[in-house]
Amino acid sequence: MVTLAEVAQHAGVSASTVSYVLSGKRSISANTRQRVERSIRELGYHPNAGARALASSRSNIIALMIPLRTDIYVPVMMEIAIAVATTARTHGYDVLLLTGEEGPDAVRRVAGSGLADGMILMDVELDDERLPLLRETDQPAVLIGMPADTTGLTCVDLDFKATGALCAEHLAQRGHRDIAVIGEAPAVYERHTGFAERTLDGVRTRARELGLRLLHRPCEGGYDAMALTLARILDERPGTTGFVVQNESALEPLLALLRQRGRAVPEDVSVVAVCPEQVAVQASVRLTSVAIPAQEMGRRAVEQLVAKLDGRGGDEVVLLAPELTVRASSGPAPAQP
Amino acid sequence: MVTLAEVAQHAGVSASTVSYVLSGKRSISANTRQRVERSIRELGYHPNAGARALASSRSNIIALMIPLRTDIYVPVMMEIAIAVATTARTHGYDVLLLTGEEGPDAVRRVAGSGLADGMILMDVELDDERLPLLRETDQPAVLIGMPADTTGLTCVDLDFKATGALCAEHLAQRGHRDIAVIGEAPAVYERHTGFAERTLDGVRTRARELGLRLLHRPCEGGYDAMALTLARILDERPGTTGFVVQNESALEPLLALLRQRGRAVPEDVSVVAVCPEQVAVQASVRLTSVAIPAQEMGRRAVEQLVAKLDGRGGDEVVLLAPELTVRASSGPAPAQP
DNA sequence: ATAGGCTGTCGAAGCGCTTCGACACCCCCT
DNA sequence: AGGGGGTGTCGAAGCGCTTCGACAGCCTAT
């Protein structure tokens, strides 16, 4: 293992000079800098992370807390995580992966041990139990998602309320009068994960303003659950012609079931999804959808956190504006019989 | 920030004693131990990770390298990652998330800086460019997947060859004579990711032994690609009655397309999938499948790595035995017309 | 009764880096 | 010519922890 001291000796300078070349915190003559850089290359030097962390009280690590839940659409989580990791690297940070397993204690452990300089929390609940700890230890942190009380917190999220509104508008515009929201699994609502409720709120508010009749049904993923849910919806409101779907694993089942019942998409029924682009494009009917900008969310979260760690920028709620892309699953409402 | 020294003072012992209480590397009287533990609790002490790493040359961190590819089924990756993270915690390790972005350099960086004590690599190619580095730096490492040359390496993977064989056997047993493998995207084969080829090899070998006629077609995910692929298969071998599907995002499309063509599953056609349990159960037809034991793979990988770090256990290839679960998508071949 | 071996605790020496203050040295200004 | 202000470099003091050797005190075996 090559050390700073060895590099210094090899280059014929003192250790501190090498350190300053590396950090750029003091000016170094071009000549010296080059000699040092050459020595670093020749010896294959890599600064020891532990020593660096100890001396500078900075680990250059960001902790990313991902919950363990399986009722949330996993690819989105993954995409966010990957975006976080790559963005972090561009800012000189590595990412530590924490799972929900350890619960709120992880916050204490990470904050206390100086393992990470800051953290990013995913799948934030409205009244998340990690938040008090965050505030109390005043860990630099960024949430992906939005709790009920955001004072003193930095959050990044898709504007789900606007998303819901956008979906309602789209359907209204095409002449649909009776619409249904097929939501996430009941557990998601019970847990008060904000995004589901906010989307619903958005649809509901806008639907009311536009004079739409609205039905909302949570739905576990899968074929069977969707069959039940759909049956119930069409039972109660046979005239339903517009669907807003927020549960990715209910999408294909819904399309298959509609087909089976002889309701053609988009001729008889329109479907608007809230899902990642890829899902919308790969579905058996190319779906009109509001994309979940997973990459963007991950990227922004890191940027906010890095800004905080650099002492720039304060608490802020970043809501990404939703964009609805019209594809093949939505069209004008059928003429009233 | 509470330090060891403060704990020592509070408990009225020396710093080294506290350290030994923490590490258990020397015997400590019950009395002293309790006093120290009490002080630790009262002061809310957490050992500083950097200092610890510096002094002990152990970071208690495992690096997990996940590629960025999108043509691989993401939920499996995620499940493995989560399993790795939680298992690591039970052994006192944290997990550092590295993406493919940085490429092989990440190996050098992590090894050189002592950031992690060892690494776990996912999505290993047959001739992976990271392997020479791994051997050269002799980083303790475990691969999830199998390269062409495993000498000096520890690998954990599902036995995909046996998986393929199992699928072929199952179909043969039900009387199918013409079967087709719907594989991963062409890119996956070009990249020489072993698992796809090994599965195919398994099917092919066993099919030959059992006198089955076999067709293999790679397939991008999605509805359109699957439509094309299926058309081509049925064109060439209209009598095909058994399908082995390894590409998760081709599954629903295939089922829908078969339905559309009037071929009932499982009455006319049988489908065997290689996919996570959840996918098999949630599909529109409950699928006969060989499960991909993602959790188990992650867990085993960590255990192998920890054993290595503890100086126990050497290089070893752990192949998990596949299990085929019969569900509703496979049945006896239809009588020959 | 005494040598020898345990047990439990302590002090001190680092681990490899960052950072602060000190200080040559050179250049420019008056 | 001499003082003032940059530049560029160095030495040394830690950062908080682990770990080695030392040693006091006690118990056992002779």
XYZ file of C-alpha atoms in Angstrom, chain B residues 11-297:
287
model
C -16.338 5.003 33.136
C -13.102 5.622 35.015
C -11.004 3.292 32.889
C -8.403 3.701 30.174
C -9.180 4.106 26.515
C -7.732 0.751 25.605
C -10.033 -0.966 28.058
C -13.037 0.575 26.353
C -11.666 -0.545 23.033
C -11.310 -4.095 24.321
C -14.813 -4.072 25.687
C -15.998 -3.093 22.248
C -13.965 -5.592 20.294
C -13.898 -8.445 22.784
C -10.304 -9.148 21.870
C -9.170 -9.388 25.463
C -11.007 -10.568 28.498
C -12.556 -7.897 30.662
C -14.058 -8.397 34.098
C -17.826 -8.403 34.190
C -17.785 -5.430 36.506
C -15.669 -3.240 34.248
C -17.516 -4.324 31.169
C -20.804 -3.260 32.637
C -19.522 0.100 33.735
C -18.158 0.750 30.283
C -21.284 -0.399 28.543
C -23.323 1.838 30.732
C -21.174 4.847 29.902
C -21.450 4.048 26.223
C -25.186 4.006 26.457
C -25.434 7.106 28.582
C -23.195 9.157 26.382
C -24.650 7.759 23.158
C -21.233 6.806 21.921
C -20.657 5.588 18.346
C -17.141 4.631 17.281
C -15.819 6.844 14.545
C -15.713 4.824 11.359
C -12.738 6.611 9.859
C -10.555 6.303 12.911
C -11.459 2.689 13.254
C -10.655 1.970 9.641
C -7.363 3.773 9.900
C -6.219 2.023 13.010
C -7.381 -1.440 12.104
C -7.009 -1.377 8.321
C -10.525 -2.702 8.117
C -13.389 -0.600 6.909
C -16.171 -3.084 7.582
C -17.565 -2.175 4.232
C -18.353 -4.432 1.314
C -18.502 -2.931 -2.140
C -21.290 -4.109 -4.391
C -20.819 -3.466 -8.082
C -24.061 -3.313 -10.010
C -23.962 -2.719 -13.732
C -26.044 -0.031 -15.334
C -27.541 -2.186 -18.004
C -31.217 -1.926 -18.637
C -31.564 -5.083 -20.690
C -31.332 -7.232 -17.611
C -34.359 -7.761 -15.465
C -34.036 -5.138 -12.812
C -36.111 -6.489 -9.932
C -33.789 -9.465 -9.640
C -30.812 -7.155 -9.313
C -32.626 -5.141 -6.724
C -33.610 -8.164 -4.727
C -30.046 -9.396 -4.728
C -28.794 -5.976 -3.705
C -31.213 -5.773 -0.822
C -30.338 -9.274 0.309
C -26.669 -8.373 0.157
C -27.211 -5.256 2.213
C -29.240 -6.911 4.937
C -27.061 -9.991 5.160
C -23.988 -7.811 5.302
C -25.440 -5.935 8.253
C -25.944 -9.113 10.214
C -22.206 -9.680 9.840
C -21.339 -6.141 10.844
C -20.677 -4.848 7.368
C -22.152 -1.974 5.428
C -22.525 -1.974 1.672
C -21.098 0.505 -0.771
C -22.960 0.789 -4.031
C -20.856 1.025 -7.165
C -22.363 1.302 -10.596
C -20.882 0.093 -13.835
C -20.358 3.700 -14.904
C -16.905 3.876 -13.479
C -15.989 0.553 -15.033
C -13.007 -1.493 -13.947
C -11.335 1.551 -12.447
C -13.684 1.262 -9.548
C -11.958 -1.960 -8.598
C -8.632 -0.217 -8.501
C -9.965 2.731 -6.584
C -11.690 0.672 -3.946
C -8.807 -1.727 -3.551
C -6.259 1.062 -3.413
C -8.048 3.321 -0.995
C -9.073 0.679 1.461
C -12.611 1.966 1.129
C -13.966 -1.544 1.255
C -12.640 -4.788 2.635
C -13.933 -6.817 -0.257
C -16.310 -6.710 -3.151
C -19.226 -8.492 -4.721
C -19.613 -8.234 -8.470
C -22.899 -8.701 -10.265
C -23.666 -9.355 -13.903
C -20.355 -10.994 -14.596
C -19.507 -11.599 -18.223
C -17.784 -14.721 -19.451
C -14.632 -12.759 -20.069
C -15.135 -9.911 -17.671
C -12.641 -7.094 -17.837
C -12.730 -6.642 -14.090
C -11.354 -10.080 -13.377
C -7.707 -9.489 -14.241
C -7.717 -6.518 -11.884
C -9.319 -8.557 -9.175
C -6.657 -11.207 -9.435
C -3.840 -8.713 -9.736
C -4.818 -6.681 -6.674
C -5.980 -9.845 -5.005
C -9.021 -8.175 -3.612
C -11.218 -10.524 -1.649
C -14.172 -10.826 -3.989
C -17.195 -12.894 -4.806
C -18.917 -12.972 -8.166
C -22.612 -13.398 -8.651
C -22.609 -15.168 -11.984
C -19.907 -17.208 -13.629
C -17.079 -16.176 -15.893
C -15.429 -18.579 -18.326
C -12.394 -19.082 -16.131
C -13.149 -19.382 -12.445
C -9.707 -20.330 -11.176
C -8.873 -18.367 -8.094
C -12.352 -16.881 -7.930
C -15.341 -17.444 -5.745
C -18.662 -17.505 -7.548
C -22.283 -17.843 -6.552
C -24.948 -18.497 -9.116
C -28.029 -20.435 -9.971
C -27.117 -23.583 -11.865
C -28.526 -22.350 -15.139
C -27.474 -25.376 -17.094
C -29.434 -27.596 -14.757
C -32.246 -25.058 -14.981
C -32.385 -25.434 -18.730
C -32.274 -29.200 -18.440
C -35.097 -29.143 -15.919
C -37.302 -27.134 -18.252
C -36.624 -29.483 -21.149
C -37.366 -32.488 -18.995
C -40.601 -31.061 -17.764
C -41.856 -30.426 -21.272
C -40.641 -33.779 -22.548
C -42.377 -35.532 -19.710
C -45.664 -33.959 -20.715
C -45.222 -35.258 -24.198
C -44.107 -32.128 -25.998
C -41.852 -32.834 -28.984
C -41.304 -29.413 -30.486
C -40.148 -26.751 -28.123
C -38.804 -23.235 -28.400
C -36.601 -21.175 -26.111
C -37.438 -17.516 -25.980
C -34.265 -16.015 -24.687
C -32.915 -12.721 -23.497
C -32.247 -9.785 -25.789
C -29.570 -10.361 -28.418
C -27.361 -7.840 -26.634
C -27.238 -10.122 -23.624
C -25.803 -12.934 -25.735
C -23.395 -10.670 -27.532
C -22.079 -9.509 -24.234
C -21.512 -13.147 -23.317
C -23.302 -12.914 -20.066
C -22.944 -16.524 -19.158
C -26.320 -17.286 -17.678
C -28.324 -16.968 -20.867
C -25.958 -19.207 -22.761
C -25.772 -21.722 -19.985
C -29.526 -22.053 -19.794
C -29.724 -22.547 -23.493
C -26.961 -25.092 -23.330
C -28.861 -26.974 -20.649
C -32.065 -27.034 -22.644
C -30.271 -28.008 -25.796
C -28.288 -30.866 -24.313
C -31.227 -32.357 -22.490
C -33.520 -31.819 -25.454
C -31.166 -33.765 -27.653
C -30.974 -36.559 -25.133
C -34.720 -36.721 -24.932
C -35.267 -36.441 -28.644
C -36.946 -33.035 -28.622
C -36.750 -30.629 -31.509
C -35.570 -27.255 -30.330
C -35.674 -23.748 -31.663
C -33.952 -20.849 -29.935
C -34.802 -17.215 -30.497
C -33.432 -14.269 -28.533
C -36.033 -11.626 -27.877
C -36.021 -8.023 -26.775
C -38.625 -7.332 -24.182
C -41.977 -5.854 -25.063
C -45.024 -6.630 -27.052
C -43.880 -5.795 -30.548
C -40.618 -7.704 -30.366
C -42.384 -10.708 -28.960
C -45.010 -10.603 -31.692
C -42.305 -10.755 -34.311
C -40.413 -13.498 -32.574
C -43.486 -15.636 -32.058
C -44.592 -15.211 -35.648
C -41.228 -16.367 -36.822
C -41.202 -19.383 -34.552
C -44.658 -20.566 -35.516
C -43.856 -19.944 -39.123
C -40.851 -22.186 -39.003
C -42.305 -24.817 -36.684
C -46.059 -24.580 -36.545
C -46.145 -27.665 -34.357
C -44.305 -26.009 -31.482
C -46.213 -26.709 -28.282
C -43.683 -25.950 -25.553
C -42.024 -22.678 -24.683
C -39.207 -21.934 -22.310
C -39.041 -18.225 -21.551
C -36.113 -16.590 -19.906
C -36.962 -12.983 -20.621
C -39.381 -11.610 -18.061
C -40.534 -8.736 -20.161
C -41.507 -11.148 -22.934
C -43.765 -13.206 -20.714
C -47.000 -11.231 -20.655
C -46.692 -10.354 -24.316
C -46.259 -14.029 -25.167
C -49.298 -15.043 -23.159
C -51.388 -12.335 -24.739
C -50.236 -13.224 -28.226
C -50.909 -16.921 -27.779
C -54.390 -16.102 -26.531
C -54.905 -13.885 -29.512
C -53.895 -16.632 -31.904
C -56.335 -18.968 -30.273
C -53.723 -21.179 -28.711
C -54.835 -21.844 -25.183
C -52.396 -22.185 -22.303
C -51.992 -24.885 -21.088
C -54.408 -26.864 -23.284
C -52.659 -26.259 -26.602
C -49.359 -24.829 -25.558
C -47.240 -25.078 -22.416
C -45.072 -22.281 -21.092
C -42.246 -22.688 -18.618
C -40.615 -19.535 -17.307
C -37.285 -18.849 -15.671
C -38.151 -15.907 -13.463
C -38.637 -14.728 -9.894
C -41.491 -16.368 -8.028
C -43.460 -13.182 -7.780
C -43.559 -12.745 -11.536
C -44.697 -16.328 -12.015
C -47.499 -15.961 -9.536
C -48.702 -12.562 -10.696
C -48.825 -13.350 -14.406
C -52.194 -13.581 -16.146
C -51.695 -17.339 -16.148
C -49.962 -18.678 -13.085
C -46.725 -19.868 -14.588
C -44.911 -23.125 -14.224
C -41.429 -21.827 -13.511
C -37.946 -22.266 -12.232
C -37.483 -19.558 -9.642
C -34.463 -17.285 -9.656
C -33.417 -17.349 -6.015
C -32.268 -13.772 -5.841
C -32.288 -13.490 -2.083
C -30.427 -16.697 -1.647
C -27.802 -15.585 -4.125
